[in-house]
Amino acid sequence: MKQKKGTFASVLFFAGQYRWKMVVSVALAICSVAGGLLPYLGVYRIILLFFEETPSKEQILPWIGLCAAGYLIKQVFHGLSTTFSHISAYHILENIRLALSEKLMRLPLGDTLSKTAGEWKSVIVDRVETIELPLAHMVPEGTSNLLLPVCVFAYMLVIDPLLALSALACVPIGGIVYGIMMKNYSSQYDKYMKASNHVNSVIIEYTEGIQVIKAFNQSTGSYQKYANSVEEFKNFTLDWFRSTWGLMNLGAAILPSTLLGILPTGILLYLAGNLTPARLTLGIILSLSVIGPVSWFNTAVNDYKSIQYAIRDVNEVLGLAELLETKEEIPLKDFGISIKQVYFSYGKRTKEVFRGLDLELPQGSYTALVGPSGGGKSTVARLIARFWDVTEGSITIGGTDIRKIPLTQLAKMVSYVSQENFLFNCSLLENIRLGKPEASEREVLEAARAAKCEEFISRLEKGWDTLAGEAGAKLSGGERQRIAIARAILKDAPVVILDEATAFTDPENEAQLQASIARLTKGKTLLVIAHRLSTIKDADNIVLINKGNIEAAGSHEQMLRASKLYRQMWEAHIGAKSWSAGNKGTDRKEDMCHV
Ligand code: ADP
């Protein structure tokens, strides 16, 4: 979706095919206003009757009927208008939220991760929600509140132009008072939104970090930060209110005081013989009817502002640069990966991770990336999965630049399992099925068995139907990893990337898991990142990456001979393993396992 800039244009844009409901809502509101004017006409006629003679019941009743019908029309059409405006408001909310979630899919992962979950929630849920009430009410109420005074004023002009104008005597004074009050409104509202965002993020940080706060006994300090920001927000809003309440009440008292102008003028006109008592009475009644709409003005300004800010935040997200995508699926000659002269940094102001990286992963080969932490191993994996785009250079699969491959095709081709495995709060079976939504139950169970999930799932009371808990909170790191591996096994993609995918797996299960992974990855282009070097020693090509550069590459034996750093890493690893094996008194045969 291409986003629109202005608030009104954006609202219409998001209304999409429900735009006509907004139009119907306005039309119904106009009918409601027209109905609302009928009682004035009826009252006028009744007054006339009384001034002329003592009217009979038959003379009065039709006008009373007109008043009642007008009132009924007003209420019924107002109700219908509000119904239509609510329907369109909720569809606008839905369209905005869908547009935001679609956008998230097309954004580079970096942009998605640059906001916390709390910040995303604040835009997609809270900010968008603020639009509903004003939007649903602004259309019908706005129409009648703008139209009614105009119609009433036109009617008054017909009665007597001078009388009509005198009803507006207080408007300039009230306008000046409101003008002074609203002088800093935009900047104050801006500060208010910032303060509100700040207090929201502190509250979210406090609740999300409660585990760390408790573990490190930081409850007093953290609570203080939380309490301070809540207090600051309260002080800000109260100060703003205090600075405006005087003028606000003065304006609210002056602006709708139509009687101050119309009474003296009307009496003078009457005394001069230019106005009948009936017309004077009607003029006074009509002038009173504009008080409500004028008072609505204050609420409308606030409502408009909240819509404006919500739309601004939404448009900001929708305006973020997307990963460029082609739509047509491209036939690839094979699934060999070629990284050529790649330059990359995570942001404009962050240090470059790669400055001219070259790496070949031939079709069906097994490549392992090893090296000190922070060297860029995971970044290589993420760039191949196109979570980010390279700054310069290219990554090709089967000879085609991955930027030219549709994201859906790329996602089908690449299985990516990392340390952080998000599980949805649905059953464990469904979590595995995500790898291949059309898979039969038998296929899912087979994948789960291959990933060694059976053993821990059988211990759970509800077995396969156990809900994973939010973000898989009910499972251990190793168990989550095994579910993620089962997903990858089920997906059966031609390119498999395992970024420390078995790091949390306990040594007892690791050998068997590795054997399953070996079966899964047979004939596929496989990239494994692992710090347990024993698990990757049989790779076709072990690549040592240090500070974004390839320091050495080759088979395990070649690397032991050629790279001092690799040798040191290997010895440290073997030392750690034998120490741990000695402690456990077990024979660590999995050292020899194959991936
Ligand atoms: P490795 O996998 O070898 O430990 P990474 O690829 O994770 O290394 O990181 C390479 C460099 O990129 C490090 O300096 C790290 O701090 C930085 N880095 C990693 N992820 C991000 C990110 N999301 N935003 C900014 N910098 C990052």
Coordinates of C-alpha atoms and ligand atoms in Angstrom, one line a residue:
M1 CA 0.0 0.0 0.0
K2 CA 1.3 3.4 -0.9
Q3 CA 0.7 5.7 2.1
K4 CA -0.8 9.2 1.9
K5 CA 0.6 12.2 3.6
G6 CA -2.2 14.4 5.0
T7 CA -4.4 13.3 7.9
F8 CA -7.7 13.5 6.0
A9 CA -6.2 11.9 2.8
S10 CA -4.7 9.1 4.9
V11 CA -8.0 8.4 6.7
L12 CA -9.8 8.3 3.3
F13 CA -7.1 6.1 1.9
F14 CA -7.3 3.6 4.8
A15 CA -11.1 3.6 4.6
G16 CA -10.6 1.8 1.2
Q17 CA -13.7 0.2 0.0
Y18 CA -15.6 1.4 3.1
R19 CA -15.3 5.0 2.0
W20 CA -18.9 5.0 0.8
K21 CA -20.0 4.1 4.3
M22 CA -18.4 7.4 5.5
V23 CA -20.3 9.2 2.8
V24 CA -23.5 7.5 3.8
S25 CA -22.8 8.4 7.4
V26 CA -22.4 12.1 6.4
A27 CA -25.6 12.0 4.3
L28 CA -27.5 10.4 7.2
A29 CA -26.1 13.1 9.5
I30 CA -27.4 15.8 7.2
C31 CA -30.9 14.2 7.2
S32 CA -30.6 14.2 11.0
V33 CA -29.8 17.9 11.0
A34 CA -32.7 18.6 8.7
G35 CA -35.0 16.6 11.0
G36 CA -33.6 18.6 14.0
L37 CA -34.7 21.9 12.4
L38 CA -38.3 20.8 12.0
P39 CA -39.2 21.4 15.7
Y40 CA -38.0 25.0 15.4
L41 CA -40.4 25.5 12.5
G42 CA -43.2 23.8 14.5
V43 CA -42.5 25.9 17.6
Y44 CA -42.5 29.0 15.5
R45 CA -45.9 28.2 14.0
I46 CA -47.3 27.5 17.4
I47 CA -46.0 30.8 18.8
L48 CA -47.5 32.6 15.8
L49 CA -50.9 30.9 16.5
F50 CA -50.7 32.1 20.1
F51 CA -49.8 35.6 19.2
E52 CA -52.6 35.9 16.7
E53 CA -55.5 34.3 18.6
T54 CA -56.3 31.6 21.1
P55 CA -55.6 28.6 18.9
S56 CA -57.7 25.4 19.0
K57 CA -56.4 21.9 19.6
E58 CA -56.8 21.1 15.9
Q59 CA -54.6 24.0 14.9
I60 CA -51.8 23.2 17.3
L61 CA -51.7 19.4 17.0
P62 CA -50.3 19.2 13.5
W63 CA -47.4 21.4 14.5
I64 CA -46.8 19.3 17.6
G65 CA -46.8 16.3 15.3
L66 CA -44.2 18.1 13.1
C67 CA -42.0 18.7 16.1
A68 CA -42.3 15.1 17.2
A69 CA -41.6 13.8 13.7
G70 CA -38.6 16.1 13.4
Y71 CA -37.2 14.9 16.7
L72 CA -37.8 11.3 15.6
I73 CA -36.1 11.8 12.3
K74 CA -33.2 13.6 14.0
Q75 CA -32.6 10.7 16.5
V76 CA -33.2 7.8 14.0
F77 CA -30.9 9.3 11.4
H78 CA -28.3 10.2 14.0
G79 CA -28.4 6.6 15.2
L80 CA -28.0 5.3 11.6
S81 CA -25.2 7.8 10.9
T82 CA -23.3 6.7 14.0
T83 CA -23.7 3.0 13.0
F84 CA -22.2 3.6 9.6
S85 CA -19.5 5.8 11.0
H86 CA -18.6 3.1 13.6
I87 CA -18.5 0.4 10.9
S88 CA -16.2 2.6 8.7
A89 CA -14.0 3.5 11.8
Y90 CA -13.4 -0.1 12.7
H91 CA -12.6 -1.0 9.1
I92 CA -10.2 1.9 9.0
L93 CA -8.5 0.6 12.2
E94 CA -8.4 -2.9 10.6
N95 CA -6.9 -1.6 7.4
I96 CA -4.3 0.4 9.2
R97 CA -3.3 -2.6 11.4
L98 CA -3.1 -4.9 8.4
A99 CA -1.0 -2.3 6.4
L100 CA 1.4 -2.1 9.4
S101 CA 1.8 -5.8 9.7
E102 CA 2.3 -6.2 6.0
K103 CA 4.9 -3.5 6.2
L104 CA 6.7 -5.4 9.0
M105 CA 7.1 -8.3 6.6
R106 CA 8.7 -6.2 3.9
L107 CA 11.0 -4.2 6.2
P108 CA 14.6 -5.2 6.7
L109 CA 14.8 -7.1 10.0
G110 CA 17.1 -4.4 11.3
D111 CA 14.3 -1.8 11.1
T112 CA 11.9 -4.2 12.8
L113 CA 14.3 -4.9 15.6
S114 CA 15.2 -1.2 16.1
K115 CA 11.9 -0.8 17.9
T116 CA 11.1 -2.8 21.0
A117 CA 8.0 -5.0 21.2
G118 CA 6.5 -2.3 23.5
E119 CA 7.1 0.4 20.9
W120 CA 5.5 -1.7 18.1
K121 CA 2.5 -2.4 20.4
S122 CA 2.2 1.3 21.2
V123 CA 1.9 2.2 17.4
I124 CA -0.1 -0.9 16.2
V125 CA -2.4 -1.3 19.2
D126 CA -2.6 1.8 21.4
R127 CA -2.0 4.7 19.0
V128 CA -4.3 3.2 16.3
E129 CA -7.0 2.6 19.0
T130 CA -7.0 6.3 19.8
I131 CA -8.5 7.0 16.3
E132 CA -11.6 4.9 16.8
L133 CA -13.6 7.0 19.1
P134 CA -13.0 10.4 17.4
L135 CA -13.4 8.9 14.0
A136 CA -16.7 7.2 14.8
H137 CA -18.1 10.3 16.4
M138 CA -16.5 13.1 14.4
V139 CA -18.2 12.2 11.1
P140 CA -21.9 12.4 12.3
E141 CA -21.3 14.9 15.1
G142 CA -19.0 17.0 13.0
T143 CA -21.5 17.1 10.2
S144 CA -24.4 18.2 12.4
N145 CA -22.3 20.5 14.6
L146 CA -21.1 22.3 11.6
L147 CA -24.2 22.2 9.5
L148 CA -26.7 23.0 12.3
P149 CA -25.3 26.5 13.2
V150 CA -25.0 27.3 9.5
C151 CA -28.7 26.4 8.8
V152 CA -29.9 28.1 12.0
F153 CA -28.0 31.2 11.1
A154 CA -29.5 31.2 7.6
Y155 CA -32.9 30.8 9.1
M156 CA -32.2 33.7 11.5
L157 CA -31.1 35.8 8.5
V158 CA -34.5 35.3 7.0
I159 CA -36.2 36.4 10.2
D160 CA -34.0 39.5 10.5
P161 CA -30.4 40.0 9.3
L162 CA -29.6 42.4 12.1
L163 CA -30.9 40.0 14.8
A164 CA -28.9 37.2 13.2
L165 CA -25.7 39.1 13.3
S166 CA -26.3 40.3 16.8
A167 CA -26.4 36.7 17.9
L168 CA -22.7 36.4 16.9
A169 CA -21.7 39.4 19.0
C170 CA -19.7 37.3 21.5
V171 CA -18.1 35.1 18.9
P172 CA -15.1 37.4 18.2
I173 CA -14.4 37.9 21.9
G174 CA -14.8 34.2 22.6
G175 CA -12.6 33.5 19.6
I176 CA -9.9 35.8 20.9
V177 CA -9.9 34.1 24.3
Y178 CA -9.7 30.6 22.7
G179 CA -7.0 31.9 20.3
I180 CA -4.9 33.0 23.3
M181 CA -5.5 29.6 25.0
M182 CA -4.6 27.7 21.9
K183 CA -1.5 29.7 21.1
N184 CA 0.9 27.0 22.2
Y185 CA -1.5 24.1 21.7
S186 CA 0.5 22.3 19.0
S187 CA 3.8 22.5 20.8
Q188 CA 2.2 21.5 24.1
Y189 CA 0.4 18.6 22.5
D190 CA 3.6 17.5 21.0
K191 CA 5.3 17.6 24.5
Y192 CA 2.3 15.7 25.9
M193 CA 2.6 13.0 23.3
K194 CA 6.4 12.7 24.0
A195 CA 5.7 12.5 27.8
S196 CA 3.0 9.9 27.2
N197 CA 5.3 7.8 25.0
H198 CA 8.0 8.1 27.6
V199 CA 5.9 6.9 30.5
N200 CA 4.6 4.1 28.3
S201 CA 8.0 2.8 27.4
V202 CA 9.2 3.1 31.1
I203 CA 6.2 1.0 32.2
I204 CA 6.9 -1.6 29.5
E205 CA 10.6 -1.7 30.4
Y206 CA 9.7 -2.2 34.0
T207 CA 7.3 -5.0 33.4
E208 CA 9.4 -6.8 30.8
G209 CA 12.5 -6.5 32.9
I210 CA 10.9 -7.6 36.1
Q211 CA 12.9 -10.9 36.1
V212 CA 16.3 -9.1 36.0
I213 CA 15.0 -6.4 38.4
K214 CA 14.2 -9.1 41.0
A215 CA 17.3 -11.3 40.3
F216 CA 19.6 -8.3 40.8
N217 CA 17.6 -6.9 43.7
Q218 CA 17.0 -3.7 41.7
S219 CA 13.4 -3.3 42.7
T220 CA 13.9 0.0 44.6
G221 CA 15.9 1.7 41.9
S222 CA 13.8 0.5 39.1
Y223 CA 10.6 1.2 40.9
Q224 CA 11.9 4.7 41.5
K225 CA 12.5 5.3 37.8
Y226 CA 9.0 4.0 37.1
A227 CA 7.4 6.1 39.8
N228 CA 9.3 9.2 38.8
S229 CA 8.2 9.0 35.2
V230 CA 4.5 8.4 36.2
E231 CA 4.8 11.4 38.5
E232 CA 6.4 13.6 35.8
F233 CA 3.7 12.7 33.4
K234 CA 1.0 13.6 36.0
N235 CA 2.8 16.9 36.8
F236 CA 3.1 17.8 33.1
T237 CA -0.6 17.2 32.4
L238 CA -1.7 19.1 35.5
D239 CA 0.6 22.0 34.7
W240 CA -0.8 22.2 31.2
F241 CA -4.4 22.0 32.5
R242 CA -3.7 24.7 35.1
S243 CA -2.2 27.0 32.5
T244 CA -5.3 26.8 30.4
W245 CA -8.3 26.2 32.6
G246 CA -8.9 29.9 33.3
L247 CA -9.0 30.9 29.6
M248 CA -10.8 27.7 28.7
N249 CA -13.7 28.4 31.2
L250 CA -13.8 32.1 30.1
G251 CA -14.0 31.1 26.4
A252 CA -16.6 28.5 27.2
A253 CA -18.6 31.1 29.1
I254 CA -18.3 33.9 26.4
L255 CA -18.4 32.0 23.1
P256 CA -21.9 30.5 23.3
S257 CA -23.5 33.6 25.0
T258 CA -25.7 34.4 22.0
L259 CA -28.3 36.0 24.3
L260 CA -25.9 38.9 25.2
G261 CA -26.2 40.2 21.7
I262 CA -29.6 39.0 20.6
L263 CA -31.6 40.2 23.6
P264 CA -30.8 44.0 23.5
T265 CA -30.8 44.1 19.7
G266 CA -34.1 42.1 19.5
I267 CA -35.8 44.4 22.1
L268 CA -34.6 47.5 20.3
L269 CA -35.9 46.1 17.0
Y270 CA -39.2 45.2 18.6
L271 CA -39.6 48.7 20.2
A272 CA -38.8 50.3 16.9
G273 CA -41.6 48.2 15.4
N274 CA -39.3 46.3 13.1
L275 CA -39.8 42.8 14.7
T276 CA -42.9 41.0 15.8
P277 CA -42.9 39.3 19.2
A278 CA -43.2 35.9 17.5
R279 CA -40.1 36.4 15.4
L280 CA -38.2 37.8 18.4
T281 CA -39.1 34.7 20.4
L282 CA -38.1 32.4 17.6
G283 CA -34.8 34.2 17.1
I284 CA -34.0 33.8 20.7
I285 CA -34.9 30.0 20.7
L286 CA -32.8 29.5 17.5
S287 CA -29.8 31.3 18.9
L288 CA -29.9 29.0 21.9
S289 CA -29.7 26.0 19.6
V290 CA -26.1 26.8 18.5
I291 CA -24.7 26.6 22.0
G292 CA -24.2 22.8 21.9
P293 CA -22.3 22.8 18.5
V294 CA -20.1 25.7 19.5
S295 CA -19.1 23.9 22.8
W296 CA -18.3 20.8 20.7
F297 CA -15.5 22.7 19.0
N298 CA -13.2 22.2 22.0
T299 CA -13.6 18.4 21.9
A300 CA -13.2 18.4 18.2
V301 CA -9.8 20.1 18.3
N302 CA -8.5 17.4 20.7
D303 CA -10.0 14.6 18.7
Y304 CA -8.5 15.9 15.5
K305 CA -5.1 16.1 17.2
S306 CA -5.2 12.5 18.4
I307 CA -6.2 11.3 14.9
Q308 CA -3.4 13.5 13.4
Y309 CA -0.8 12.1 15.7
A310 CA -1.9 8.5 15.2
I311 CA -1.8 8.9 11.5
R312 CA 1.6 10.6 11.7
D313 CA 3.0 7.6 13.6
V314 CA 1.4 5.1 11.2
N315 CA 2.7 7.0 8.1
E316 CA 6.1 7.2 9.7
V317 CA 6.3 3.4 9.8
L318 CA 4.7 2.9 6.4
G319 CA 7.2 5.3 5.0
L320 CA 10.2 3.3 6.0
A321 CA 12.3 2.0 3.1
E322 CA 11.5 -1.6 2.3
L323 CA 13.6 -4.5 1.0
L324 CA 13.1 -4.2 -2.8
E325 CA 11.3 -7.2 -4.1
T326 CA 10.5 -8.7 -7.4
K327 CA 7.3 -10.7 -7.8
E328 CA 8.0 -13.2 -10.5
E329 CA 9.4 -16.5 -9.2
I330 CA 12.8 -17.2 -10.8
P331 CA 14.0 -20.6 -11.9
L332 CA 17.4 -21.2 -10.4
K333 CA 20.0 -23.5 -11.9
D334 CA 21.1 -24.9 -8.5
F335 CA 21.4 -23.8 -4.9
G336 CA 25.1 -22.9 -4.7
I337 CA 25.7 -19.7 -2.8
S338 CA 28.2 -17.1 -3.9
I339 CA 29.2 -14.1 -1.8
K340 CA 31.2 -11.5 -3.8
Q341 CA 32.9 -8.4 -2.5
V342 CA 30.3 -7.8 0.2
Y343 CA 30.4 -4.6 2.2
F344 CA 27.9 -4.4 5.1
S345 CA 27.1 -2.4 8.2
Y346 CA 24.0 -2.7 10.4
G347 CA 23.3 1.1 10.2
K348 CA 24.7 4.2 8.7
R349 CA 26.5 5.2 11.9
T350 CA 27.7 1.7 12.9
K351 CA 31.0 0.2 12.1
E352 CA 31.3 -1.9 8.9
V353 CA 31.1 -5.6 9.6
F354 CA 32.5 -6.6 6.2
R355 CA 34.7 -4.8 3.8
G356 CA 34.9 -6.9 0.7
L357 CA 33.9 -10.4 1.9
D358 CA 34.2 -13.3 -0.7
L359 CA 32.9 -16.8 0.1
E360 CA 31.7 -19.7 -2.1
L361 CA 29.2 -22.3 -0.8
P362 CA 28.9 -24.8 -3.7
Q363 CA 25.7 -26.6 -4.3
G364 CA 25.3 -29.6 -1.9
S365 CA 28.4 -28.6 0.1
Y366 CA 28.8 -28.3 3.8
T367 CA 30.5 -25.1 5.1
A368 CA 31.2 -24.3 8.7
L369 CA 31.9 -20.8 10.0
V370 CA 34.0 -20.6 13.1
G371 CA 35.9 -17.8 14.8
P372 CA 35.8 -15.4 17.8
S373 CA 32.6 -13.9 18.9
G374 CA 31.6 -10.7 17.1
G375 CA 33.6 -11.7 13.9
G376 CA 30.6 -11.7 11.6
K377 CA 29.5 -15.3 11.4
S378 CA 25.8 -14.7 12.2
T379 CA 25.8 -11.7 9.9
V380 CA 26.8 -13.9 7.0
A381 CA 23.9 -16.2 7.8
R382 CA 21.4 -13.3 8.1
L383 CA 22.6 -11.8 4.8
I384 CA 22.0 -15.0 3.0
A385 CA 18.5 -15.3 4.4
R386 CA 18.1 -11.6 3.3
F387 CA 17.2 -10.3 6.8
W388 CA 19.3 -7.3 5.7
D389 CA 20.5 -6.2 2.3
V390 CA 24.3 -5.9 1.6
T391 CA 25.5 -2.3 1.3
E392 CA 27.8 -3.2 -1.7
G393 CA 28.7 -6.4 -3.6
S394 CA 26.3 -9.3 -4.1
I395 CA 25.0 -12.6 -2.8
T396 CA 23.8 -15.0 -5.4
I397 CA 22.0 -18.4 -5.1
G398 CA 22.1 -20.5 -8.3
G399 CA 23.7 -17.5 -10.1
T400 CA 20.8 -15.1 -9.3
D401 CA 21.3 -12.1 -7.0
I402 CA 19.0 -12.8 -4.0
R403 CA 17.6 -9.2 -4.3
K404 CA 16.1 -10.4 -7.6
I405 CA 14.5 -13.5 -6.0
P406 CA 11.0 -12.8 -4.5
L407 CA 11.1 -12.9 -0.7
T408 CA 8.5 -15.7 -0.6
Q409 CA 10.6 -17.9 -3.0
L410 CA 13.7 -17.2 -1.0
A411 CA 11.9 -18.0 2.3
K412 CA 10.8 -21.4 0.7
M413 CA 14.4 -22.1 -0.3
V414 CA 16.2 -21.3 3.0
S415 CA 15.7 -23.0 6.3
Y416 CA 17.2 -20.8 9.0
V417 CA 17.6 -22.1 12.6
S418 CA 19.3 -19.8 15.1
Q419 CA 19.8 -19.7 18.9
E420 CA 16.8 -17.6 19.4
N421 CA 13.8 -19.7 18.4
F422 CA 10.5 -18.1 18.8
L423 CA 7.6 -20.4 19.4
F424 CA 4.0 -19.3 19.0
N425 CA 1.6 -19.9 21.8
C426 CA -0.1 -22.7 20.0
S427 CA 0.4 -26.5 20.4
L428 CA 3.9 -27.9 19.9
L429 CA 2.6 -29.9 16.9
E430 CA 1.4 -26.7 15.3
N431 CA 4.6 -25.0 16.0
I432 CA 6.5 -27.7 14.1
R433 CA 3.9 -27.6 11.3
L434 CA 4.8 -24.0 10.6
G435 CA 7.7 -25.5 8.6
K436 CA 5.3 -26.9 6.1
P437 CA 1.7 -25.9 6.8
E438 CA 0.2 -28.5 4.4
A439 CA 2.1 -31.4 6.1
S440 CA 0.1 -34.4 7.4
E441 CA 0.2 -35.3 11.1
R442 CA 2.4 -38.3 10.2
E443 CA 5.0 -36.0 8.5
V444 CA 5.0 -33.6 11.5
L445 CA 5.5 -36.5 14.0
E446 CA 8.3 -37.9 11.9
A447 CA 10.1 -34.6 11.8
A448 CA 9.6 -34.2 15.6
R449 CA 11.0 -37.7 16.2
A450 CA 14.1 -37.0 14.0
A451 CA 14.7 -33.8 16.0
K452 CA 14.6 -35.8 19.3
C453 CA 11.5 -33.9 20.5
E454 CA 9.6 -37.1 21.5
E455 CA 11.5 -37.6 24.6
F456 CA 10.6 -34.3 26.3
I457 CA 7.1 -34.1 24.8
S458 CA 6.2 -37.4 26.2
R459 CA 6.9 -36.0 29.7
L460 CA 4.4 -33.2 29.2
E461 CA 0.9 -33.8 30.6
K462 CA -0.8 -32.8 27.3
G463 CA 1.9 -34.1 25.1
W464 CA 1.8 -32.8 21.5
D465 CA -1.2 -30.6 22.4
T466 CA 0.8 -28.7 25.0
L467 CA 0.8 -24.9 24.3
A468 CA 4.3 -23.5 24.0
G469 CA 3.5 -20.5 26.1
E470 CA 4.2 -17.0 24.9
A471 CA 7.5 -17.1 22.9
G472 CA 7.9 -20.7 24.0
A473 CA 8.3 -19.6 27.6
K474 CA 7.3 -23.1 29.0
L475 CA 10.2 -24.9 27.3
S476 CA 14.0 -24.9 28.0
G477 CA 16.4 -23.4 25.4
G478 CA 17.4 -26.8 24.2
E479 CA 13.8 -28.0 23.8
R480 CA 12.9 -24.9 21.9
Q481 CA 15.9 -25.5 19.6
R482 CA 14.7 -29.1 19.0
I483 CA 11.3 -27.8 18.0
A484 CA 12.9 -25.4 15.6
I485 CA 15.1 -28.1 14.1
A486 CA 12.0 -30.3 13.6
R487 CA 10.4 -27.3 11.8
A488 CA 13.5 -27.2 9.5
I489 CA 13.4 -30.9 8.9
L490 CA 9.8 -30.7 7.9
K491 CA 10.4 -27.8 5.7
D492 CA 13.1 -29.7 3.8
A493 CA 14.5 -26.7 2.0
P494 CA 17.5 -26.9 -0.3
V495 CA 19.6 -24.4 1.6
V496 CA 20.0 -25.0 5.4
I497 CA 21.5 -22.5 7.8
L498 CA 22.1 -23.6 11.3
D499 CA 23.4 -20.7 13.5
E500 CA 24.4 -22.3 16.8
A501 CA 21.3 -24.4 16.3
T502 CA 22.3 -27.0 18.8
A503 CA 24.1 -24.8 21.3
F504 CA 21.7 -25.4 24.1
T505 CA 21.3 -29.1 23.4
D506 CA 22.6 -31.3 26.2
P507 CA 25.5 -33.5 25.3
E508 CA 23.4 -36.7 25.8
N509 CA 21.1 -35.8 22.9
E510 CA 23.5 -33.9 20.7
A511 CA 25.1 -36.9 18.9
Q512 CA 21.7 -38.3 17.9
L513 CA 20.4 -34.9 17.0
Q514 CA 23.5 -34.3 14.8
A515 CA 22.9 -37.6 13.1
S516 CA 19.3 -36.5 12.3
I517 CA 20.6 -33.2 11.0
A518 CA 23.1 -35.0 8.8
R519 CA 20.2 -36.9 7.2
L520 CA 18.2 -33.7 6.9
T521 CA 21.0 -31.9 5.1
K522 CA 22.2 -34.6 2.7
G523 CA 22.7 -33.1 -0.8
K524 CA 21.7 -29.6 0.5
T525 CA 23.8 -26.5 0.6
L526 CA 24.5 -26.3 4.3
L527 CA 26.0 -23.5 6.4
V528 CA 26.7 -24.3 10.0
I529 CA 27.9 -21.8 12.7
A530 CA 29.1 -23.5 15.8
H531 CA 31.5 -22.9 18.6
R532 CA 31.6 -26.6 19.6
L533 CA 34.2 -27.3 16.9
S534 CA 33.8 -31.1 17.3
T535 CA 30.4 -30.8 15.7
I536 CA 31.7 -29.2 12.5
K537 CA 35.1 -30.9 12.0
D538 CA 33.8 -33.0 9.1
A539 CA 32.7 -30.0 7.1
D540 CA 33.9 -29.8 3.5
N541 CA 35.1 -26.3 4.2
I542 CA 35.8 -24.7 7.5
V543 CA 36.0 -21.0 7.3
L544 CA 37.6 -19.0 10.1
I545 CA 36.1 -15.5 10.3
N546 CA 37.8 -12.9 12.5
K547 CA 36.8 -9.2 12.7
G548 CA 34.9 -9.5 9.4
N549 CA 37.8 -11.1 7.5
I550 CA 38.3 -14.7 6.4
E551 CA 41.6 -15.6 8.1
A552 CA 41.8 -19.2 6.9
A553 CA 39.7 -21.9 5.2
G554 CA 40.0 -25.6 4.4
S555 CA 39.3 -29.0 5.9
H556 CA 39.8 -29.7 9.6
E557 CA 43.2 -31.2 9.1
Q558 CA 44.3 -28.3 6.8
M559 CA 43.1 -25.8 9.3
L560 CA 44.9 -27.5 12.1
R561 CA 48.1 -27.2 10.1
A562 CA 47.6 -23.7 8.6
S563 CA 45.8 -21.6 11.2
K564 CA 47.3 -20.9 14.7
L565 CA 44.0 -19.4 15.9
Y566 CA 42.0 -22.5 14.7
R567 CA 44.5 -24.8 16.5
Q568 CA 44.2 -22.8 19.7
M569 CA 40.4 -22.8 19.4
W570 CA 40.5 -26.6 18.8
E571 CA 42.8 -27.3 21.7
A572 CA 40.7 -25.1 24.0
H573 CA 37.6 -26.9 22.9
I574 CA 39.1 -30.4 23.3
G575 CA 40.4 -29.3 26.7
A576 CA 37.0 -28.1 27.8
K577 CA 35.4 -31.3 26.6
S578 CA 37.7 -33.7 28.3
W579 CA 37.4 -31.6 31.5
S580 CA 33.7 -31.8 31.3
A581 CA 33.8 -35.5 30.3
G582 CA 36.2 -36.2 33.2
N583 CA 33.8 -34.5 35.5
K584 CA 30.9 -36.6 34.3
G585 CA 32.9 -39.7 33.9
T586 CA 31.5 -40.4 30.5
D587 CA 33.1 -41.4 27.2
R588 CA 32.6 -38.4 24.9
K589 CA 32.1 -40.3 21.7
E590 CA 30.0 -37.5 20.2
D591 CA 33.2 -35.6 19.6
M592 CA 33.4 -37.8 16.5
C593 CA 29.9 -37.2 15.4
H594 CA 29.0 -36.1 12.0
V595 CA 26.7 -33.3 11.1
Ligands
ADP1 P1 29.4 -13.5 15.4 O1 28.2 -14.3 14.9 O2 30.7 -13.9 14.8 O3 29.5 -13.6 16.9 P2 27.9 -11.2 14.5 O4 27.7 -11.5 13.1 O5 26.8 -11.5 15.4 O6 29.2 -12.0 15.0 O7 28.3 -9.7 14.7 C1 29.3 -9.0 13.9 C2 29.3 -7.6 14.4 O8 28.1 -6.9 14.1 C3 29.6 -7.4 15.9 O9 30.4 -6.3 16.0 C4 28.2 -7.1 16.4 O10 28.3 -6.2 17.5 C5 27.6 -6.4 15.3 N1 26.1 -6.6 15.2 C6 25.5 -7.8 15.3 N2 24.1 -7.7 15.2 C7 23.9 -6.3 15.2 C8 22.7 -5.5 15.1 N3 21.5 -6.1 15.0 N4 22.9 -4.2 15.0 C9 24.1 -3.6 15.1 N5 25.2 -4.3 15.1 C10 25.2 -5.7 15.2

